[in-house]
Amino acid sequence: MIAPVARFTERKAQMRIDAHDPVERFYIVGPHVECVAQVAQGEKFTLRTLDASGNQFRADSSYDQIDRSRIFPVTGPVSIADAEVGDGIGIGISSIQMDPIGHCWTRPGLGLANPGWFAVKALRTDGETISIADDDVHPVQLTPHVGSLGVLPTGSVRGADLGSHGGNLDVPFLSVGSMIWLPVRVPGAGVFAGDVHAAMGDGEISGTGIEVGAEITLAATSLTDWEIAHPIVMHDDCAWVIGIGGSVEGALAKVLPTLIMAVKGKTGETDEQAYLLVSLLLKLKICQVVNSQVSIAVTLGAGFDRQLAPSGAWNVFNDFRANLSRD
């Protein structure tokens, strides 16, 4: 593993890409999408995002007024200099500045066991907690995070889809100070983001959290010789593997070999013995159950999560956090 030379830097005039400009938002992600800007490795840049409805769903909206073609815009993509196909790229979140009002909604065809409801609730997002009722007795904790963060894949998919390229993973702790690692599939990677949430419950059962427009400041650094099979999120001092599948069980089954290999790498155990240890060490969080595929986050206790990423990736993450604490 070759550690990157670049360190996290910031221009005096930071690059800013704004989804209010139609040129800088898009709905289908793939190798055909041209990057709207390029930044150096470790250089901060800001993506201005619309909410997941394209700023359409409001408390006074009617369902027949919604333009379905404008749902789920993402902002970008941004090319990262010297990021090459076959690399792994770590994208760190430096800040999330949300609009003061967000919206939770559901619609026909969206959500778990939704009989066909269309409903929208407006909520303020500019305090430490979010009042969900007039009496303010039952506040929701503010937990800003980026629902969709990814790089351009080799094939074309919707911005609302998720996969090994990242995308609409809805990881609730993909927040300020976190970093996601993804495989580079096109030169420059093509970083994009959208679908910011002010808060979200486990599973996102209505199909949404508190959806809000935002400005996200990011920085990215690539590592050579690391083939990433599944997205990996580093948060606090822990690495989580993101499983994607048709069900929770299916998503877990896909990442299980990665977990077994991590245990084997630390202990030297056989496959079957490592499998038993995974059964004792596994921690799981359901991200969402309402997208085209389910997403879960899994990790290993007792320090085994350190084996889920190479030392070079941990060095990049620690450098990113150290730089963040100095800002």
CSV table of C-alpha atoms in Angstrom, one decimal:
chain,number,residue,atom,x,y,z
A,1,MET,CA,0.0,0.0,0.0
A,2,ILE,CA,1.4,3.4,-1.1
A,3,ALA,CA,0.5,6.2,1.3
A,4,PRO,CA,-0.6,9.4,-0.4
A,5,VAL,CA,1.7,12.4,-0.6
A,6,ALA,CA,-1.1,14.9,-0.6
A,7,ARG,CA,-2.3,16.4,2.7
A,8,PHE,CA,-5.6,18.1,3.3
A,9,THR,CA,-5.4,21.7,2.1
A,10,GLU,CA,-7.7,24.6,1.4
A,11,ARG,CA,-7.5,27.3,-1.3
A,12,LYS,CA,-8.2,30.9,-0.4
A,13,ALA,CA,-11.0,30.7,-2.9
A,14,GLN,CA,-12.6,27.3,-2.2
A,15,MET,CA,-14.2,25.5,-5.1
A,16,ARG,CA,-18.1,25.6,-4.8
A,17,ILE,CA,-20.5,23.7,-7.0
A,18,ASP,CA,-24.2,24.6,-6.7
A,19,ALA,CA,-27.2,22.4,-7.6
A,20,HIS,CA,-29.3,25.5,-8.3
A,21,ASP,CA,-27.3,25.6,-11.5
A,22,PRO,CA,-28.8,23.0,-13.8
A,23,VAL,CA,-25.3,22.3,-15.2
A,24,GLU,CA,-24.1,21.2,-11.8
A,25,ARG,CA,-26.9,18.8,-10.8
A,26,PHE,CA,-27.8,15.5,-12.4
A,27,TYR,CA,-30.0,12.5,-12.0
A,28,ILE,CA,-28.2,9.6,-13.8
A,29,VAL,CA,-24.7,8.8,-12.6
A,30,GLY,CA,-22.2,7.0,-14.8
A,31,PRO,CA,-19.0,7.3,-16.8
A,32,HIS,CA,-20.8,9.5,-19.4
A,33,VAL,CA,-21.2,12.3,-16.9
A,34,GLU,CA,-18.6,15.1,-17.4
A,35,CYS,CA,-17.0,16.5,-14.2
A,36,VAL,CA,-17.8,20.2,-13.7
A,37,ALA,CA,-14.6,20.9,-11.8
A,38,GLN,CA,-11.3,19.4,-10.7
A,39,VAL,CA,-9.5,19.8,-7.3
A,40,ALA,CA,-6.2,18.6,-6.0
A,41,GLN,CA,-5.9,15.6,-3.6
A,42,GLY,CA,-6.8,16.8,-0.1
A,43,GLU,CA,-8.2,20.1,-1.3
A,44,LYS,CA,-11.5,21.2,0.2
A,45,PHE,CA,-14.5,21.8,-2.0
A,46,THR,CA,-18.1,22.6,-1.4
A,47,LEU,CA,-21.2,21.0,-3.0
A,48,ARG,CA,-24.5,22.9,-2.6
A,49,THR,CA,-27.3,20.3,-2.7
A,50,LEU,CA,-31.1,20.5,-3.1
A,51,ASP,CA,-33.3,18.2,-0.9
A,52,ALA,CA,-34.2,14.8,-2.2
A,53,SER,CA,-37.4,16.1,-3.8
A,54,GLY,CA,-35.5,18.7,-5.8
A,55,ASN,CA,-37.0,21.2,-3.3
A,56,GLN,CA,-40.6,20.3,-4.4
A,57,PHE,CA,-42.2,18.6,-1.5
A,58,ARG,CA,-43.6,21.3,0.9
A,59,ALA,CA,-46.4,21.4,3.5
A,60,ASP,CA,-48.8,22.9,1.0
A,61,SER,CA,-47.8,20.6,-1.9
A,62,SER,CA,-50.3,18.3,-3.7
A,63,TYR,CA,-49.0,15.0,-5.2
A,64,ASP,CA,-50.2,15.8,-8.7
A,65,GLN,CA,-48.0,18.9,-8.8
A,66,ILE,CA,-44.8,16.9,-8.3
A,67,ASP,CA,-42.5,16.6,-11.3
A,68,ARG,CA,-41.1,13.0,-10.8
A,69,SER,CA,-38.2,13.8,-13.2
A,70,ARG,CA,-36.8,16.3,-10.7
A,71,ILE,CA,-36.7,13.9,-7.7
A,72,PHE,CA,-33.4,13.0,-6.2
A,73,PRO,CA,-30.9,15.4,-7.8
A,74,VAL,CA,-27.2,15.0,-6.9
A,75,THR,CA,-24.5,17.7,-7.2
A,76,GLY,CA,-21.2,17.5,-9.0
A,77,PRO,CA,-19.4,15.5,-10.1
A,78,VAL,CA,-15.9,16.7,-9.1
A,79,SER,CA,-12.8,15.2,-10.5
A,80,ILE,CA,-9.9,14.5,-8.0
A,81,ALA,CA,-6.5,15.0,-9.6
A,82,ASP,CA,-4.4,11.9,-9.9
A,83,ALA,CA,-7.2,9.5,-8.8
A,84,GLU,CA,-6.8,6.5,-11.1
A,85,VAL,CA,-9.0,3.5,-11.9
A,86,GLY,CA,-8.2,0.8,-9.4
A,87,ASP,CA,-7.4,3.1,-6.5
A,88,GLY,CA,-9.4,3.5,-3.4
A,89,ILE,CA,-10.6,7.0,-2.6
A,90,GLY,CA,-11.4,8.4,0.8
A,91,ILE,CA,-13.9,11.3,0.9
A,92,GLY,CA,-14.0,13.2,4.2
A,93,ILE,CA,-16.8,15.5,5.3
A,94,SER,CA,-15.5,18.7,6.8
A,95,SER,CA,-18.8,20.5,7.3
A,96,ILE,CA,-22.6,20.4,6.7
A,97,GLN,CA,-24.4,23.7,6.6
A,98,MET,CA,-28.2,23.0,6.4
A,99,ASP,CA,-31.1,25.2,5.3
A,100,PRO,CA,-33.2,26.3,8.3
A,101,ILE,CA,-36.3,24.3,7.3
A,102,GLY,CA,-36.4,20.6,6.2
A,103,HIS,CA,-39.3,18.3,5.3
A,104,CYS,CA,-40.2,14.7,6.0
A,105,TRP,CA,-42.6,13.1,3.6
A,106,THR,CA,-44.0,10.0,2.1
A,107,ARG,CA,-45.8,9.3,-1.2
A,108,PRO,CA,-47.6,6.5,-3.0
A,109,GLY,CA,-45.0,3.8,-3.8
A,110,LEU,CA,-42.5,5.0,-1.2
A,111,GLY,CA,-41.9,3.7,2.3
A,112,LEU,CA,-42.4,0.4,4.1
A,113,ALA,CA,-46.1,-0.7,4.2
A,114,ASN,CA,-47.3,2.6,3.0
A,115,PRO,CA,-51.0,2.0,1.9
A,116,GLY,CA,-50.7,5.0,-0.6
A,117,TRP,CA,-50.4,8.0,1.7
A,118,PHE,CA,-49.0,11.3,0.5
A,119,ALA,CA,-48.0,13.4,3.5
A,120,VAL,CA,-45.4,16.2,4.2
A,121,LYS,CA,-44.3,17.7,7.5
A,122,ALA,CA,-42.1,20.9,7.7
A,123,LEU,CA,-39.6,21.0,10.5
A,124,ARG,CA,-37.0,23.6,11.6
A,125,THR,CA,-33.5,22.4,11.5
A,126,ASP,CA,-31.6,25.4,13.0
A,127,GLY,CA,-31.5,24.3,16.6
A,128,GLU,CA,-29.9,21.6,18.7
A,129,THR,CA,-33.1,19.6,18.6
A,130,ILE,CA,-36.1,19.5,16.3
A,131,SER,CA,-39.6,20.0,17.6
A,132,ILE,CA,-42.0,17.5,16.1
A,133,ALA,CA,-45.1,18.7,18.0
A,134,ASP,CA,-46.3,22.1,19.1
A,135,ASP,CA,-45.8,21.3,22.8
A,136,ASP,CA,-42.0,20.6,22.2
A,137,VAL,CA,-42.2,17.7,24.7
A,138,HIS,CA,-40.8,15.1,22.2
A,139,PRO,CA,-37.9,16.7,20.4
A,140,VAL,CA,-35.8,14.8,17.8
A,141,GLN,CA,-32.0,15.1,18.2
A,142,LEU,CA,-30.4,16.9,15.3
A,143,THR,CA,-28.0,14.4,13.5
A,144,PRO,CA,-27.0,16.0,10.2
A,145,HIS,CA,-25.6,13.5,7.7
A,146,VAL,CA,-25.2,13.0,4.0
A,147,GLY,CA,-27.6,10.4,2.6
A,148,SER,CA,-25.9,10.1,-0.8
A,149,LEU,CA,-22.2,10.4,-1.4
A,150,GLY,CA,-20.4,8.5,-4.1
A,151,VAL,CA,-18.2,8.3,-7.2
A,152,LEU,CA,-19.1,7.6,-10.8
A,153,PRO,CA,-19.6,3.9,-11.5
A,154,THR,CA,-18.7,2.0,-14.7
A,155,GLY,CA,-22.4,1.7,-15.7
A,156,SER,CA,-25.3,4.2,-15.6
A,157,VAL,CA,-27.6,4.1,-12.6
A,158,ARG,CA,-30.1,6.6,-11.1
A,159,GLY,CA,-28.8,9.1,-8.6
A,160,ALA,CA,-31.3,7.5,-6.1
A,161,ASP,CA,-29.6,4.1,-6.5
A,162,LEU,CA,-26.8,2.6,-4.3
A,163,GLY,CA,-24.0,0.2,-4.9
A,164,SER,CA,-20.2,-0.3,-4.6
A,165,HIS,CA,-19.8,3.2,-5.9
A,166,GLY,CA,-21.7,4.6,-2.9
A,167,GLY,CA,-24.7,6.7,-3.7
A,168,ASN,CA,-27.9,6.6,-1.8
A,169,LEU,CA,-26.5,4.5,1.2
A,170,ASP,CA,-28.3,6.5,3.9
A,171,VAL,CA,-25.7,5.8,6.5
A,172,PRO,CA,-26.8,7.9,9.5
A,173,PHE,CA,-23.3,8.5,10.8
A,174,LEU,CA,-21.8,9.7,7.5
A,175,SER,CA,-21.5,13.0,9.1
A,176,VAL,CA,-18.9,15.8,9.9
A,177,GLY,CA,-15.6,14.1,10.7
A,178,SER,CA,-16.5,10.9,8.9
A,179,MET,CA,-14.9,9.5,5.8
A,180,ILE,CA,-16.2,7.0,3.2
A,181,TRP,CA,-13.9,4.8,1.1
A,182,LEU,CA,-15.0,3.8,-2.4
A,183,PRO,CA,-13.4,2.2,-5.5
A,184,VAL,CA,-12.3,4.5,-8.3
A,185,ARG,CA,-13.9,3.3,-11.5
A,186,VAL,CA,-13.3,6.3,-13.8
A,187,PRO,CA,-10.3,8.6,-14.0
A,188,GLY,CA,-10.7,11.3,-11.4
A,189,ALA,CA,-13.4,9.4,-9.5
A,190,GLY,CA,-16.1,11.9,-10.1
A,191,VAL,CA,-17.4,12.8,-6.6
A,192,PHE,CA,-21.0,13.6,-6.1
A,193,ALA,CA,-23.4,14.2,-3.2
A,194,GLY,CA,-27.0,14.9,-2.3
A,195,ASP,CA,-29.9,13.8,-0.1
A,196,VAL,CA,-28.8,15.5,3.2
A,197,HIS,CA,-30.8,14.6,6.3
A,198,ALA,CA,-31.1,16.7,9.4
A,199,ALA,CA,-32.2,13.5,11.2
A,200,MET,CA,-33.4,10.0,10.3
A,201,GLY,CA,-34.7,7.0,12.2
A,202,ASP,CA,-33.4,3.5,11.7
A,203,GLY,CA,-34.6,2.1,8.5
A,204,GLU,CA,-36.0,5.4,7.1
A,205,ILE,CA,-39.4,3.6,6.9
A,206,SER,CA,-41.4,6.5,5.4
A,207,GLY,CA,-38.8,6.7,2.6
A,208,THR,CA,-37.3,9.9,4.0
A,209,GLY,CA,-35.6,11.5,7.0
A,210,ILE,CA,-35.8,15.2,7.5
A,211,GLU,CA,-34.8,16.1,3.9
A,212,VAL,CA,-33.0,19.4,3.7
A,213,GLY,CA,-30.9,21.5,1.2
A,214,ALA,CA,-27.4,22.0,2.4
A,215,GLU,CA,-23.8,23.0,1.7
A,216,ILE,CA,-21.4,20.1,2.2
A,217,THR,CA,-17.6,20.7,2.3
A,218,LEU,CA,-15.5,17.7,1.4
A,219,ALA,CA,-11.9,16.7,0.7
A,220,ALA,CA,-10.7,13.5,-1.0
A,221,THR,CA,-7.5,11.5,-1.2
A,222,SER,CA,-6.8,8.3,-3.1
A,223,LEU,CA,-4.7,5.3,-2.3
A,224,THR,CA,-3.1,2.9,-4.9
A,225,ASP,CA,-3.3,-0.9,-4.8
A,226,TRP,CA,-6.5,-1.2,-2.8
A,227,GLU,CA,-9.4,-2.9,-4.4
A,228,ILE,CA,-12.5,-2.0,-2.3
A,229,ALA,CA,-15.3,-4.6,-2.5
A,230,HIS,CA,-17.8,-2.7,-0.4
A,231,PRO,CA,-18.1,0.9,0.8
A,232,ILE,CA,-16.3,1.5,4.1
A,233,VAL,CA,-17.2,4.3,6.4
A,234,MET,CA,-14.8,5.5,9.1
A,235,HIS,CA,-16.6,7.3,11.9
A,236,ASP,CA,-15.0,8.2,15.3
A,237,ASP,CA,-12.4,5.4,15.8
A,238,CYS,CA,-14.4,2.7,14.0
A,239,ALA,CA,-14.6,1.3,10.5
A,240,TRP,CA,-17.9,0.0,9.2
A,241,VAL,CA,-18.5,-2.0,6.0
A,242,ILE,CA,-21.7,-1.1,4.2
A,243,GLY,CA,-23.7,-4.2,3.0
A,244,ILE,CA,-26.2,-3.8,0.1
A,245,GLY,CA,-28.7,-6.4,-0.9
A,246,GLY,CA,-32.4,-7.3,-1.5
A,247,SER,CA,-32.9,-7.9,2.3
A,248,VAL,CA,-31.1,-7.3,5.5
A,249,GLU,CA,-30.0,-11.0,5.5
A,250,GLY,CA,-28.9,-10.7,1.9
A,251,ALA,CA,-26.9,-7.6,2.5
A,252,LEU,CA,-25.2,-9.2,5.5
A,253,ALA,CA,-24.3,-12.3,3.5
A,254,LYS,CA,-22.6,-10.2,0.9
A,255,VAL,CA,-20.2,-8.6,3.4
A,256,LEU,CA,-19.6,-11.7,5.6
A,257,PRO,CA,-16.6,-12.9,3.6
A,258,THR,CA,-14.9,-9.5,4.2
A,259,LEU,CA,-15.5,-9.9,7.9
A,260,ILE,CA,-14.2,-13.4,8.0
A,261,MET,CA,-11.0,-12.3,6.2
A,262,ALA,CA,-10.5,-9.5,8.7
A,263,VAL,CA,-10.6,-11.9,11.6
A,264,LYS,CA,-8.3,-14.3,9.8
A,265,GLY,CA,-5.9,-11.6,9.1
A,266,LYS,CA,-5.5,-10.7,12.8
A,267,THR,CA,-5.7,-14.2,14.3
A,268,GLY,CA,-4.5,-16.6,11.6
A,269,GLU,CA,-7.6,-18.8,12.3
A,270,THR,CA,-9.2,-21.1,9.6
A,271,ASP,CA,-12.3,-19.9,7.8
A,272,GLU,CA,-14.6,-21.9,10.0
A,273,GLN,CA,-13.0,-20.7,13.2
A,274,ALA,CA,-13.0,-17.1,12.0
A,275,TYR,CA,-16.7,-17.5,11.1
A,276,LEU,CA,-17.4,-18.4,14.7
A,277,LEU,CA,-15.5,-15.4,16.0
A,278,VAL,CA,-17.5,-13.1,13.6
A,279,SER,CA,-20.6,-14.5,15.2
A,280,LEU,CA,-19.3,-13.2,18.6
A,281,LEU,CA,-17.9,-9.8,17.4
A,282,LEU,CA,-20.5,-8.6,14.9
A,283,LYS,CA,-22.3,-5.3,15.3
A,284,LEU,CA,-25.0,-4.3,12.9
A,285,LYS,CA,-27.0,-1.1,12.1
A,286,ILE,CA,-29.9,-0.9,9.7
A,287,CYS,CA,-29.5,2.1,7.5
A,288,GLN,CA,-32.6,2.0,5.3
A,289,VAL,CA,-35.1,-0.6,4.0
A,290,VAL,CA,-36.9,1.5,1.4
A,291,ASN,CA,-34.5,2.1,-1.5
A,292,SER,CA,-34.0,-0.1,-4.6
A,293,GLN,CA,-31.8,-2.2,-2.2
A,294,VAL,CA,-31.5,-2.4,1.5
A,295,SER,CA,-28.3,-1.0,3.2
A,296,ILE,CA,-26.8,-1.9,6.5
A,297,ALA,CA,-23.6,-1.0,8.3
A,298,VAL,CA,-21.6,-3.7,10.1
A,299,THR,CA,-18.4,-3.7,12.1
A,300,LEU,CA,-16.4,-6.0,14.4
A,301,GLY,CA,-15.8,-5.4,18.1
A,302,ALA,CA,-12.6,-5.9,20.2
A,303,GLY,CA,-10.5,-3.8,17.8
A,304,PHE,CA,-11.0,-6.2,14.8
A,305,ASP,CA,-12.5,-3.3,12.8
A,306,ARG,CA,-8.9,-2.1,12.3
A,307,GLN,CA,-8.5,-5.0,9.9
A,308,LEU,CA,-11.3,-3.8,7.6
A,309,ALA,CA,-9.0,-1.2,6.0
A,310,PRO,CA,-5.3,-1.0,5.4
A,311,SER,CA,-3.0,1.2,7.5
A,312,GLY,CA,-2.7,3.7,4.7
A,313,ALA,CA,-6.4,4.4,4.9
A,314,TRP,CA,-6.3,4.8,8.6
A,315,ASN,CA,-3.4,7.3,8.2
A,316,VAL,CA,-5.4,9.3,5.7
A,317,PHE,CA,-8.5,9.3,8.0
A,318,ASN,CA,-6.4,10.4,11.1
A,319,ASP,CA,-4.7,13.1,9.1
A,320,PHE,CA,-8.2,14.4,7.9
A,321,ARG,CA,-9.5,14.5,11.5
A,322,ALA,CA,-6.4,16.2,12.8
A,323,ASN,CA,-6.8,18.9,10.2
A,324,LEU,CA,-10.5,19.2,11.0
A,325,SER,CA,-9.7,19.8,14.7
A,326,ARG,CA,-7.3,22.7,13.7
A,327,ASP,CA,-9.9,24.5,11.5
